[in-house]
GROMACS .gro file of N, CA and C in nm:
model
  498
    1UNK      N    1   2.369   0.060  -1.758
    1UNK     CA    2   2.264   0.152  -1.784
    1UNK      C    3   2.281   0.264  -1.700
    2UNK      N    4   2.261   0.400  -1.747
    2UNK     CA    5   2.303   0.515  -1.688
    2UNK      C    6   2.156   0.590  -1.667
    3UNK      N    7   2.120   0.624  -1.545
    3UNK     CA    8   2.002   0.697  -1.533
    3UNK      C    9   2.038   0.857  -1.515
    4UNK      N   10   1.956   0.937  -1.579
    4UNK     CA   11   1.985   1.092  -1.547
    4UNK      C   12   1.933   1.129  -1.418
    5UNK      N   13   1.808   1.075  -1.362
    5UNK     CA   14   1.755   1.107  -1.267
    5UNK      C   15   1.705   0.982  -1.176
    6UNK      N   16   1.720   1.001  -1.042
    6UNK     CA   17   1.694   0.895  -0.958
    6UNK      C   18   1.546   0.920  -0.905
    7UNK      N   19   1.462   0.825  -0.932
    7UNK     CA   20   1.327   0.833  -0.876
    7UNK      C   21   1.300   0.704  -0.804
    8UNK      N   22   1.204   0.726  -0.723
    8UNK     CA   23   1.153   0.616  -0.642
    8UNK      C   24   1.114   0.489  -0.725
    9UNK      N   25   1.150   0.368  -0.678
    9UNK     CA   26   1.133   0.241  -0.764
    9UNK      C   27   0.988   0.204  -0.759
   10UNK      N   28   0.930   0.200  -0.865
   10UNK     CA   29   0.789   0.176  -0.868
   10UNK      C   30   0.758   0.027  -0.944
   11UNK      N   31   0.704  -0.043  -0.849
   11UNK     CA   32   0.667  -0.189  -0.902
   11UNK      C   33   0.516  -0.182  -0.953
   12UNK      N   34   0.499  -0.215  -1.076
   12UNK     CA   35   0.374  -0.225  -1.129
   12UNK      C   36   0.331  -0.371  -1.164
   13UNK      N   37   0.225  -0.418  -1.090
   13UNK     CA   38   0.189  -0.549  -1.113
   13UNK      C   39   0.063  -0.557  -1.170
   14UNK      N   40   0.018  -0.637  -1.274
   14UNK     CA   41  -0.108  -0.634  -1.322
   14UNK      C   42  -0.164  -0.773  -1.316
   15UNK      N   43  -0.295  -0.765  -1.285
   15UNK     CA   44  -0.362  -0.920  -1.265
   15UNK      C   45  -0.493  -0.888  -1.270
   16UNK      N   46  -0.571  -1.006  -1.327
   16UNK     CA   47  -0.702  -0.997  -1.306
   16UNK      C   48  -0.754  -1.089  -1.212
   17UNK      N   49  -0.793  -1.003  -1.106
   17UNK     CA   50  -0.863  -1.071  -0.969
   17UNK      C   51  -1.005  -0.996  -0.942
   18UNK      N   52  -1.084  -1.073  -0.975
   18UNK     CA   53  -1.220  -1.022  -0.976
   18UNK      C   54  -1.277  -1.013  -0.821
   19UNK      N   55  -1.216  -1.104  -0.731
   19UNK     CA   56  -1.268  -1.091  -0.596
   19UNK      C   57  -1.237  -0.984  -0.533
   20UNK      N   58  -1.111  -0.933  -0.542
   20UNK     CA   59  -1.077  -0.801  -0.484
   20UNK      C   60  -1.105  -0.663  -0.535
   21UNK      N   61  -1.171  -0.683  -0.646
   21UNK     CA   62  -1.204  -0.550  -0.723
   21UNK      C   63  -1.350  -0.506  -0.688
   22UNK      N   64  -1.413  -0.589  -0.625
   22UNK     CA   65  -1.568  -0.550  -0.583
   22UNK      C   66  -1.582  -0.428  -0.532
   23UNK      N   67  -1.681  -0.342  -0.578
   23UNK     CA   68  -1.682  -0.205  -0.518
   23UNK      C   69  -1.781  -0.205  -0.380
   24UNK      N   70  -1.840  -0.317  -0.364
   24UNK     CA   71  -1.914  -0.351  -0.245
   24UNK      C   72  -1.839  -0.310  -0.122
   25UNK      N   73  -1.894  -0.250  -0.022
   25UNK     CA   74  -1.857  -0.240   0.107
   25UNK      C   75  -1.861  -0.360   0.187
   26UNK      N   76  -1.886  -0.485   0.158
   26UNK     CA   77  -1.889  -0.583   0.239
   26UNK      C   78  -1.774  -0.633   0.267
   27UNK      N   79  -1.753  -0.729   0.380
   27UNK     CA   80  -1.622  -0.788   0.410
   27UNK      C   81  -1.647  -0.921   0.352
   28UNK      N   82  -1.517  -0.983   0.343
   28UNK     CA   83  -1.506  -1.120   0.291
   28UNK      C   84  -1.411  -1.208   0.378
   29UNK      N   85  -1.403  -1.330   0.339
   29UNK     CA   86  -1.304  -1.414   0.417
   29UNK      C   87  -1.179  -1.370   0.415
   30UNK      N   88  -1.127  -1.279   0.326
   30UNK     CA   89  -0.977  -1.247   0.295
   30UNK      C   90  -0.930  -1.143   0.398
   31UNK      N   91  -1.008  -1.092   0.489
   31UNK     CA   92  -0.979  -0.996   0.586
   31UNK      C   93  -1.000  -0.854   0.548
   32UNK      N   94  -1.069  -0.820   0.445
   32UNK     CA   95  -1.089  -0.679   0.416
   32UNK      C   96  -1.208  -0.602   0.481
   33UNK      N   97  -1.178  -0.508   0.550
   33UNK     CA   98  -1.280  -0.440   0.631
   33UNK      C   99  -1.400  -0.373   0.555
   34UNK      N  100  -1.388  -0.365   0.415
   34UNK     CA  101  -1.482  -0.308   0.334
   34UNK      C  102  -1.438  -0.179   0.279
   35UNK      N  103  -1.457  -0.150   0.168
   35UNK     CA  104  -1.413  -0.016   0.097
   35UNK      C  105  -1.501   0.100   0.158
   36UNK      N  106  -1.425   0.220   0.163
   36UNK     CA  107  -1.506   0.342   0.191
   36UNK      C  108  -1.447   0.460   0.111
   37UNK      N  109  -1.530   0.558   0.087
   37UNK     CA  110  -1.476   0.663  -0.002
   37UNK      C  111  -1.372   0.756   0.073
   38UNK      N  112  -1.253   0.790  -0.009
   38UNK     CA  113  -1.153   0.857   0.043
   38UNK      C  114  -1.093   0.947  -0.059
   39UNK      N  115  -1.019   1.044  -0.050
   39UNK     CA  116  -0.963   1.139  -0.144
   39UNK      C  117  -0.848   1.075  -0.223
   40UNK      N  118  -0.834   1.091  -0.340
   40UNK     CA  119  -0.739   1.048  -0.439
   40UNK      C  120  -0.600   1.113  -0.356
   41UNK      N  121  -0.589   1.211  -0.294
   41UNK     CA  122  -0.485   1.277  -0.238
   41UNK      C  123  -0.481   1.284  -0.083
   42UNK      N  124  -0.405   1.217  -0.015
   42UNK     CA  125  -0.412   1.215   0.141
   42UNK      C  126  -0.378   1.353   0.187
   43UNK      N  127  -0.285   1.409   0.119
   43UNK     CA  128  -0.236   1.546   0.180
   43UNK      C  129  -0.268   1.650   0.064
   44UNK      N  130  -0.380   1.727   0.073
   44UNK     CA  131  -0.414   1.827  -0.014
   44UNK      C  132  -0.397   1.957   0.018
   45UNK      N  133  -0.359   2.052  -0.051
   45UNK     CA  134  -0.378   2.199  -0.023
   45UNK      C  135  -0.532   2.231  -0.009
   46UNK      N  136  -0.605   2.178  -0.079
   46UNK     CA  137  -0.749   2.211  -0.092
   46UNK      C  138  -0.827   2.186   0.033
   47UNK      N  139  -0.803   2.091   0.117
   47UNK     CA  140  -0.876   2.048   0.233
   47UNK      C  141  -1.003   2.007   0.203
   48UNK      N  142  -1.086   1.965   0.309
   48UNK     CA  143  -1.210   1.939   0.293
   48UNK      C  144  -1.228   1.789   0.250
   49UNK      N  145  -1.354   1.744   0.241
   49UNK     CA  146  -1.393   1.607   0.203
   49UNK      C  147  -1.458   1.589   0.072
   50UNK      N  148  -1.451   1.689  -0.013
   50UNK     CA  149  -1.496   1.685  -0.147
   50UNK      C  150  -1.414   1.600  -0.232
   51UNK      N  151  -1.444   1.562  -0.355
   51UNK     CA  152  -1.375   1.476  -0.440
   51UNK      C  153  -1.317   1.370  -0.385
   52UNK      N  154  -1.400   1.277  -0.319
   52UNK     CA  155  -1.341   1.158  -0.269
   52UNK      C  156  -1.375   1.063  -0.378
   53UNK      N  157  -1.280   1.037  -0.478
   53UNK     CA  158  -1.306   0.964  -0.595
   53UNK      C  159  -1.230   0.833  -0.573
   54UNK      N  160  -1.149   0.824  -0.465
   54UNK     CA  161  -1.072   0.677  -0.458
   54UNK      C  162  -1.167   0.612  -0.341
   55UNK      N  163  -1.124   0.491  -0.304
   55UNK     CA  164  -1.171   0.420  -0.200
   55UNK      C  165  -1.058   0.359  -0.116
   56UNK      N  166  -1.070   0.357   0.011
   56UNK     CA  167  -0.987   0.301   0.108
   56UNK      C  168  -1.019   0.181   0.191
   57UNK      N  169  -0.944   0.086   0.222
   57UNK     CA  170  -0.982  -0.011   0.310
   57UNK      C  171  -0.860  -0.069   0.407
   58UNK      N  172  -0.890  -0.129   0.492
   58UNK     CA  173  -0.764  -0.194   0.558
   58UNK      C  174  -0.777  -0.350   0.560
   59UNK      N  175  -0.678  -0.414   0.506
   59UNK     CA  176  -0.676  -0.563   0.508
   59UNK      C  177  -0.600  -0.621   0.634
   60UNK      N  178  -0.656  -0.717   0.695
   60UNK     CA  179  -0.589  -0.778   0.799
   60UNK      C  180  -0.515  -0.902   0.763
   61UNK      N  181  -0.393  -0.905   0.781
   61UNK     CA  182  -0.314  -1.017   0.718
   61UNK      C  183  -0.252  -1.077   0.831
   62UNK      N  184  -0.223  -1.228   0.830
   62UNK     CA  185  -0.151  -1.272   0.947
   62UNK      C  186  -0.013  -1.238   0.941
   63UNK      N  187   0.039  -1.237   1.060
   63UNK     CA  188   0.181  -1.191   1.090
   63UNK      C  189   0.283  -1.292   1.027
   64UNK      N  190   0.241  -1.423   1.046
   64UNK     CA  191   0.327  -1.534   1.008
   64UNK      C  192   0.229  -1.625   0.919
   65UNK      N  193   0.240  -1.670   0.818
   65UNK     CA  194   0.158  -1.749   0.738
   65UNK      C  195   0.193  -1.901   0.774
   66UNK      N  196   0.104  -1.991   0.777
   66UNK     CA  197   0.145  -2.151   0.811
   66UNK      C  198   0.237  -2.204   0.727
   67UNK      N  199   0.353  -2.272   0.769
   67UNK     CA  200   0.432  -2.325   0.684
   67UNK      C  201   0.550  -2.240   0.636
   68UNK      N  202   0.536  -2.102   0.661
   68UNK     CA  203   0.638  -2.006   0.634
   68UNK      C  204   0.714  -1.975   0.767
   69UNK      N  205   0.629  -1.933   0.862
   69UNK     CA  206   0.705  -1.907   0.992
   69UNK      C  207   0.610  -1.913   1.104
   70UNK      N  208   0.659  -1.929   1.237
   70UNK     CA  209   0.566  -1.915   1.333
   70UNK      C  210   0.591  -1.807   1.430
   71UNK      N  211   0.465  -1.757   1.490
   71UNK     CA  212   0.481  -1.648   1.592
   71UNK      C  213   0.563  -1.672   1.708
   72UNK      N  214   0.659  -1.589   1.738
   72UNK     CA  215   0.714  -1.610   1.861
   72UNK      C  216   0.637  -1.598   1.989
   73UNK      N  217   0.671  -1.655   2.082
   73UNK     CA  218   0.587  -1.682   2.198
   73UNK      C  219   0.557  -1.550   2.265
   74UNK      N  220   0.641  -1.455   2.256
   74UNK     CA  221   0.621  -1.303   2.309
   74UNK      C  222   0.524  -1.207   2.236
   75UNK      N  223   0.498  -1.265   2.128
   75UNK     CA  224   0.398  -1.190   2.033
   75UNK      C  225   0.248  -1.215   2.083
   76UNK      N  226   0.205  -1.094   2.099
   76UNK     CA  227   0.039  -1.088   2.149
   76UNK      C  228  -0.041  -1.070   2.040
   77UNK      N  229   0.004  -1.014   1.929
   77UNK     CA  230  -0.081  -0.997   1.817
   77UNK      C  231  -0.038  -1.062   1.689
   78UNK      N  232  -0.133  -1.157   1.649
   78UNK     CA  233  -0.084  -1.237   1.539
   78UNK      C  234  -0.119  -1.181   1.393
   79UNK      N  235  -0.162  -1.067   1.380
   79UNK     CA  236  -0.208  -1.013   1.261
   79UNK      C  237  -0.135  -0.874   1.242
   80UNK      N  238  -0.139  -0.818   1.096
   80UNK     CA  239  -0.088  -0.681   1.100
   80UNK      C  240  -0.204  -0.618   1.000
   81UNK      N  241  -0.240  -0.498   1.018
   81UNK     CA  242  -0.319  -0.430   0.915
   81UNK      C  243  -0.233  -0.353   0.811
   82UNK      N  244  -0.292  -0.376   0.689
   82UNK     CA  245  -0.237  -0.303   0.573
   82UNK      C  246  -0.354  -0.213   0.504
   83UNK      N  247  -0.304  -0.090   0.489
   83UNK     CA  248  -0.387   0.017   0.432
   83UNK      C  249  -0.369  -0.002   0.293
   84UNK      N  250  -0.501   0.006   0.216
   84UNK     CA  251  -0.499  -0.009   0.079
   84UNK      C  252  -0.583   0.093   0.016
   85UNK      N  253  -0.539   0.156  -0.093
   85UNK     CA  254  -0.611   0.272  -0.179
   85UNK      C  255  -0.633   0.223  -0.301
   86UNK      N  256  -0.761   0.257  -0.369
   86UNK     CA  257  -0.776   0.221  -0.496
   86UNK      C  258  -0.855   0.315  -0.561
   87UNK      N  259  -0.837   0.348  -0.701
   87UNK     CA  260  -0.941   0.398  -0.791
   87UNK      C  261  -0.985   0.311  -0.892
   88UNK      N  262  -1.105   0.285  -0.869
   88UNK     CA  263  -1.172   0.189  -0.938
   88UNK      C  264  -1.204   0.227  -1.080
   89UNK      N  265  -1.215   0.115  -1.164
   89UNK     CA  266  -1.235   0.149  -1.301
   89UNK      C  267  -1.368   0.198  -1.320
   90UNK      N  268  -1.388   0.277  -1.429
   90UNK     CA  269  -1.521   0.359  -1.455
   90UNK      C  270  -1.649   0.280  -1.465
   91UNK      N  271  -1.620   0.181  -1.568
   91UNK     CA  272  -1.721   0.077  -1.591
   91UNK      C  273  -1.734  -0.030  -1.488
   92UNK      N  274  -1.686  -0.165  -1.530
   92UNK     CA  275  -1.720  -0.277  -1.447
   92UNK      C  276  -1.582  -0.300  -1.378
   93UNK      N  277  -1.571  -0.266  -1.232
   93UNK     CA  278  -1.467  -0.260  -1.171
   93UNK      C  279  -1.436  -0.429  -1.135
   94UNK      N  280  -1.546  -0.487  -1.132
   94UNK     CA  281  -1.531  -0.643  -1.090
   94UNK      C  282  -1.459  -0.720  -1.208
   95UNK      N  283  -1.461  -0.681  -1.320
   95UNK     CA  284  -1.381  -0.759  -1.424
   95UNK      C  285  -1.275  -0.691  -1.497
   96UNK      N  286  -1.241  -0.547  -1.455
   96UNK     CA  287  -1.126  -0.479  -1.505
   96UNK      C  288  -0.999  -0.527  -1.439
   97UNK      N  289  -0.898  -0.496  -1.528
   97UNK     CA  290  -0.754  -0.542  -1.491
   97UNK      C  291  -0.723  -0.449  -1.366
   98UNK      N  292  -0.657  -0.518  -1.265
   98UNK     CA  293  -0.583  -0.467  -1.148
   98UNK      C  294  -0.440  -0.421  -1.166
   99UNK      N  295  -0.414  -0.303  -1.166
   99UNK     CA  296  -0.284  -0.246  -1.150
   99UNK      C  297  -0.230  -0.220  -1.008
  100UNK      N  298  -0.129  -0.262  -0.971
  100UNK     CA  299  -0.072  -0.220  -0.851
  100UNK      C  300   0.052  -0.137  -0.867
  101UNK      N  301   0.061  -0.010  -0.788
  101UNK     CA  302   0.171   0.069  -0.796
  101UNK      C  303   0.224   0.067  -0.654
  102UNK      N  304   0.351   0.038  -0.645
  102UNK     CA  305   0.410   0.018  -0.493
  102UNK      C  306   0.538   0.104  -0.483
  103UNK      N  307   0.526   0.176  -0.367
  103UNK     CA  308   0.636   0.266  -0.332
  103UNK      C  309   0.759   0.169  -0.307
  104UNK      N  310   0.879   0.209  -0.360
  104UNK     CA  311   1.000   0.112  -0.346
  104UNK      C  312   1.076   0.153  -0.220
  105UNK      N  313   1.043   0.246  -0.131
  105UNK     CA  314   1.102   0.284  -0.025
  105UNK      C  315   1.238   0.345  -0.034
  106UNK      N  316   1.322   0.320   0.071
  106UNK     CA  317   1.276   0.231   0.191
  106UNK      C  318   1.213   0.330   0.294
  107UNK      N  319   1.109   0.268   0.346
  107UNK     CA  320   1.036   0.313   0.465
  107UNK      C  321   0.935   0.423   0.415
  108UNK      N  322   0.907   0.434   0.288
  108UNK     CA  323   0.820   0.537   0.262
  108UNK      C  324   0.668   0.489   0.244
  109UNK      N  325   0.573   0.568   0.272
  109UNK     CA  326   0.435   0.533   0.249
  109UNK      C  327   0.378   0.535   0.115
  110UNK      N  328   0.253   0.505   0.089
  110UNK     CA  329   0.198   0.513  -0.035
  110UNK      C  330   0.173   0.649  -0.075
  111UNK      N  331   0.165   0.746  -0.018
  111UNK     CA  332   0.114   0.890  -0.042
  111UNK      C  333   0.203   0.936  -0.153
  112UNK      N  334   0.330   0.892  -0.172
  112UNK     CA  335   0.405   0.939  -0.279
  112UNK      C  336   0.359   0.890  -0.433
  113UNK      N  337   0.263   0.770  -0.419
  113UNK     CA  338   0.219   0.699  -0.527
  113UNK      C  339   0.085   0.765  -0.592
  114UNK      N  340   0.014   0.863  -0.495
  114UNK     CA  341  -0.086   0.903  -0.536
  114UNK      C  342  -0.119   0.979  -0.669
  115UNK      N  343  -0.022   1.069  -0.690
  115UNK     CA  344  -0.041   1.145  -0.813
  115UNK      C  345  -0.004   1.036  -0.945
  116UNK      N  346   0.082   0.943  -0.917
  116UNK     CA  347   0.092   0.843  -1.022
  116UNK      C  348  -0.029   0.751  -1.048
  117UNK      N  349  -0.096   0.727  -0.952
  117UNK     CA  350  -0.228   0.648  -0.949
  117UNK      C  351  -0.333   0.736  -1.034
  118UNK      N  352  -0.343   0.843  -1.012
  118UNK     CA  353  -0.441   0.944  -1.070
  118UNK      C  354  -0.394   0.950  -1.227
  119UNK      N  355  -0.271   0.968  -1.261
  119UNK     CA  356  -0.225   0.989  -1.387
  119UNK      C  357  -0.235   0.859  -1.473
  120UNK      N  358  -0.201   0.747  -1.412
  120UNK     CA  359  -0.214   0.623  -1.480
  120UNK      C  360  -0.373   0.588  -1.498
  121UNK      N  361  -0.461   0.602  -1.409
  121UNK     CA  362  -0.601   0.570  -1.422
  121UNK      C  363  -0.646   0.664  -1.547
  122UNK      N  364  -0.602   0.799  -1.553
  122UNK     CA  365  -0.652   0.888  -1.644
  122UNK      C  366  -0.600   0.856  -1.792
  123UNK      N  367  -0.463   0.792  -1.796
  123UNK     CA  368  -0.417   0.774  -1.934
  123UNK      C  369  -0.465   0.643  -1.983
  124UNK      N  370  -0.502   0.555  -1.898
  124UNK     CA  371  -0.570   0.439  -1.931
  124UNK      C  372  -0.742   0.446  -1.959
  125UNK      N  373  -0.778   0.574  -1.952
  125UNK     CA  374  -0.914   0.605  -1.967
  125UNK      C  375  -1.003   0.544  -1.870
  126UNK      N  376  -0.956   0.519  -1.753
  126UNK     CA  377  -1.043   0.464  -1.630
  126UNK      C  378  -1.079   0.322  -1.667
  127UNK      N  379  -1.015   0.249  -1.760
  127UNK     CA  380  -1.046   0.095  -1.779
  127UNK      C  381  -0.985   0.012  -1.687
  128UNK      N  382  -0.894   0.040  -1.578
  128UNK     CA  383  -0.833  -0.036  -1.494
  128UNK      C  384  -0.864   0.013  -1.343
  129UNK      N  385  -0.856  -0.083  -1.271
  129UNK     CA  386  -0.845  -0.050  -1.107
  129UNK      C  387  -0.685  -0.022  -1.080
  130UNK      N  388  -0.677   0.074  -1.018
  130UNK     CA  389  -0.534   0.124  -0.982
  130UNK      C  390  -0.530   0.110  -0.836
  131UNK      N  391  -0.443   0.035  -0.788
  131UNK     CA  392  -0.413   0.011  -0.633
  131UNK      C  393  -0.284   0.057  -0.586
  132UNK      N  394  -0.267   0.098  -0.464
  132UNK     CA  395  -0.132   0.112  -0.366
  132UNK      C  396  -0.168   0.061  -0.249
  133UNK      N  397  -0.065   0.060  -0.154
  133UNK     CA  398  -0.074   0.019  -0.030
  133UNK      C  399   0.032   0.077   0.054
  134UNK      N  400   0.013   0.082   0.194
  134UNK     CA  401   0.113   0.104   0.283
  134UNK      C  402   0.175  -0.040   0.324
  135UNK      N  403   0.310  -0.061   0.293
  135UNK     CA  404   0.368  -0.178   0.316
  135UNK      C  405   0.476  -0.186   0.405
  136UNK      N  406   0.508  -0.296   0.474
  136UNK     CA  407   0.637  -0.308   0.560
  136UNK      C  408   0.627  -0.196   0.680
  137UNK      N  409   0.501  -0.187   0.742
  137UNK     CA  410   0.501  -0.119   0.855
  137UNK      C  411   0.506   0.041   0.841
  138UNK      N  412   0.476   0.082   0.700
  138UNK     CA  413   0.477   0.222   0.659
  138UNK      C  414   0.346   0.293   0.682
  139UNK      N  415   0.344   0.421   0.678
  139UNK     CA  416   0.225   0.499   0.667
  139UNK      C  417   0.111   0.450   0.778
  140UNK      N  418   0.005   0.408   0.702
  140UNK     CA  419  -0.102   0.381   0.783
  140UNK      C  420  -0.134   0.231   0.809
  141UNK      N  421  -0.036   0.155   0.787
  141UNK     CA  422  -0.031   0.020   0.809
  141UNK      C  423   0.040  -0.014   0.957
  142UNK      N  424   0.030  -0.116   1.006
  142UNK     CA  425   0.069  -0.173   1.155
  142UNK      C  426   0.218  -0.138   1.138
  143UNK      N  427   0.281  -0.074   1.244
  143UNK     CA  428   0.408  -0.045   1.264
  143UNK      C  429   0.475  -0.188   1.297
  144UNK      N  430   0.598  -0.192   1.228
  144UNK     CA  431   0.684  -0.306   1.258
  144UNK      C  432   0.790  -0.271   1.338
  145UNK      N  433   0.826  -0.323   1.442
  145UNK     CA  434   0.923  -0.294   1.535
  145UNK      C  435   1.002  -0.384   1.605
  146UNK      N  436   1.127  -0.383   1.631
  146UNK     CA  437   1.219  -0.471   1.666
  146UNK      C  438   1.296  -0.402   1.801
  147UNK      N  439   1.247  -0.415   1.914
  147UNK     CA  440   1.309  -0.351   2.032
  147UNK      C  441   1.451  -0.425   2.058
  148UNK      N  442   1.461  -0.563   2.023
  148UNK     CA  443   1.583  -0.630   2.042
  148UNK      C  444   1.689  -0.569   1.958
  149UNK      N  445   1.650  -0.535   1.837
  149UNK     CA  446   1.765  -0.477   1.747
  149UNK      C  447   1.806  -0.336   1.800
  150UNK      N  448   1.699  -0.247   1.833
  150UNK     CA  449   1.733  -0.116   1.900
  150UNK      C  450   1.814  -0.127   2.012
  151UNK      N  451   1.817  -0.208   2.088
  151UNK     CA  452   1.903  -0.206   2.197
  151UNK      C  453   2.040  -0.267   2.163
  152UNK      N  454   2.055  -0.323   2.056
  152UNK     CA  455   2.199  -0.364   2.029
  152UNK      C  456   2.275  -0.297   1.931
  153UNK      N  457   2.213  -0.198   1.869
  153UNK     CA  458   2.285  -0.110   1.778
  153UNK      C  459   2.234   0.035   1.783
  154UNK      N  460   2.355   0.123   1.745
  154UNK     CA  461   2.319   0.266   1.760
  154UNK      C  462   2.273   0.307   1.630
  155UNK      N  463   2.222   0.217   1.539
  155UNK     CA  464   2.156   0.279   1.410
  155UNK      C  465   2.246   0.294   1.305
  156UNK      N  466   2.197   0.337   1.188
  156UNK     CA  467   2.298   0.372   1.087
  156UNK      C  468   2.383   0.469   1.106
  157UNK      N  469   2.515   0.448   1.062
  157UNK     CA  470   2.608   0.573   1.064
  157UNK      C  471   2.585   0.686   0.974
  158UNK      N  472   2.489   0.653   0.887
  158UNK     CA  473   2.448   0.754   0.792
  158UNK      C  474   2.301   0.824   0.827
  159UNK      N  475   2.261   0.791   0.948
  159UNK     CA  476   2.131   0.849   1.009
  159UNK      C  477   2.023   0.807   0.932
  160UNK      N  478   1.941   0.893   0.868
  160UNK     CA  479   1.834   0.848   0.784
  160UNK      C  480   1.860   0.824   0.654
  161UNK      N  481   1.980   0.849   0.616
  161UNK     CA  482   2.026   0.831   0.475
  161UNK      C  483   2.058   0.675   0.466
  162UNK      N  484   2.075   0.645   0.344
  162UNK     CA  485   2.106   0.489   0.305
  162UNK      C  486   2.232   0.495   0.216
  163UNK      N  487   2.310   0.406   0.259
  163UNK     CA  488   2.438   0.374   0.193
  163UNK      C  489   2.422   0.248   0.129
  164UNK      N  490   2.495   0.214   0.022
  164UNK     CA  491   2.502   0.091  -0.066
  164UNK      C  492   2.546  -0.024   0.036
  165UNK      N  493   2.633   0.002   0.131
  165UNK     CA  494   2.672  -0.090   0.226
  165UNK      C  495   2.584  -0.149   0.311
  166UNK      N  496   2.468  -0.093   0.324
  166UNK     CA  497   2.363  -0.131   0.420
  166UNK      C  498   2.278  -0.234   0.380
   0.00000   0.00000   0.00000
């Protein structure tokens, strides 16, 4: 397969999950701090706080899930914060289908997905909840850092570029 243009890899996952699509600002046992109004566009030329048509939240997740991995003894924080943004369905967001749009990276935050979120929400006539998140220590989520790896490597020979050999 030949591509004429290289674009960021977008993963779209659709699911019916009523618990996570509630518009209420209340916390639940899943670690969500509550939804608050935010702009569809993180970086806008317009400025100001008008047009806050999206909602944002921070989900606190375990660093290691039981049975999957164990936190190293030197780790003092056993959770990571994950920034999540959504544009809720116009009617019943509790029962609407959830669509996740993920930045494919590497190392990029969800801000590049915001225009895609807005466009998808509009094309589907506002019938779905559209979500994105800052994953893998990107953007507004907890930074993932490995000091031990930094002390044993000079970094990529290609600098910030990515080579297929990496």
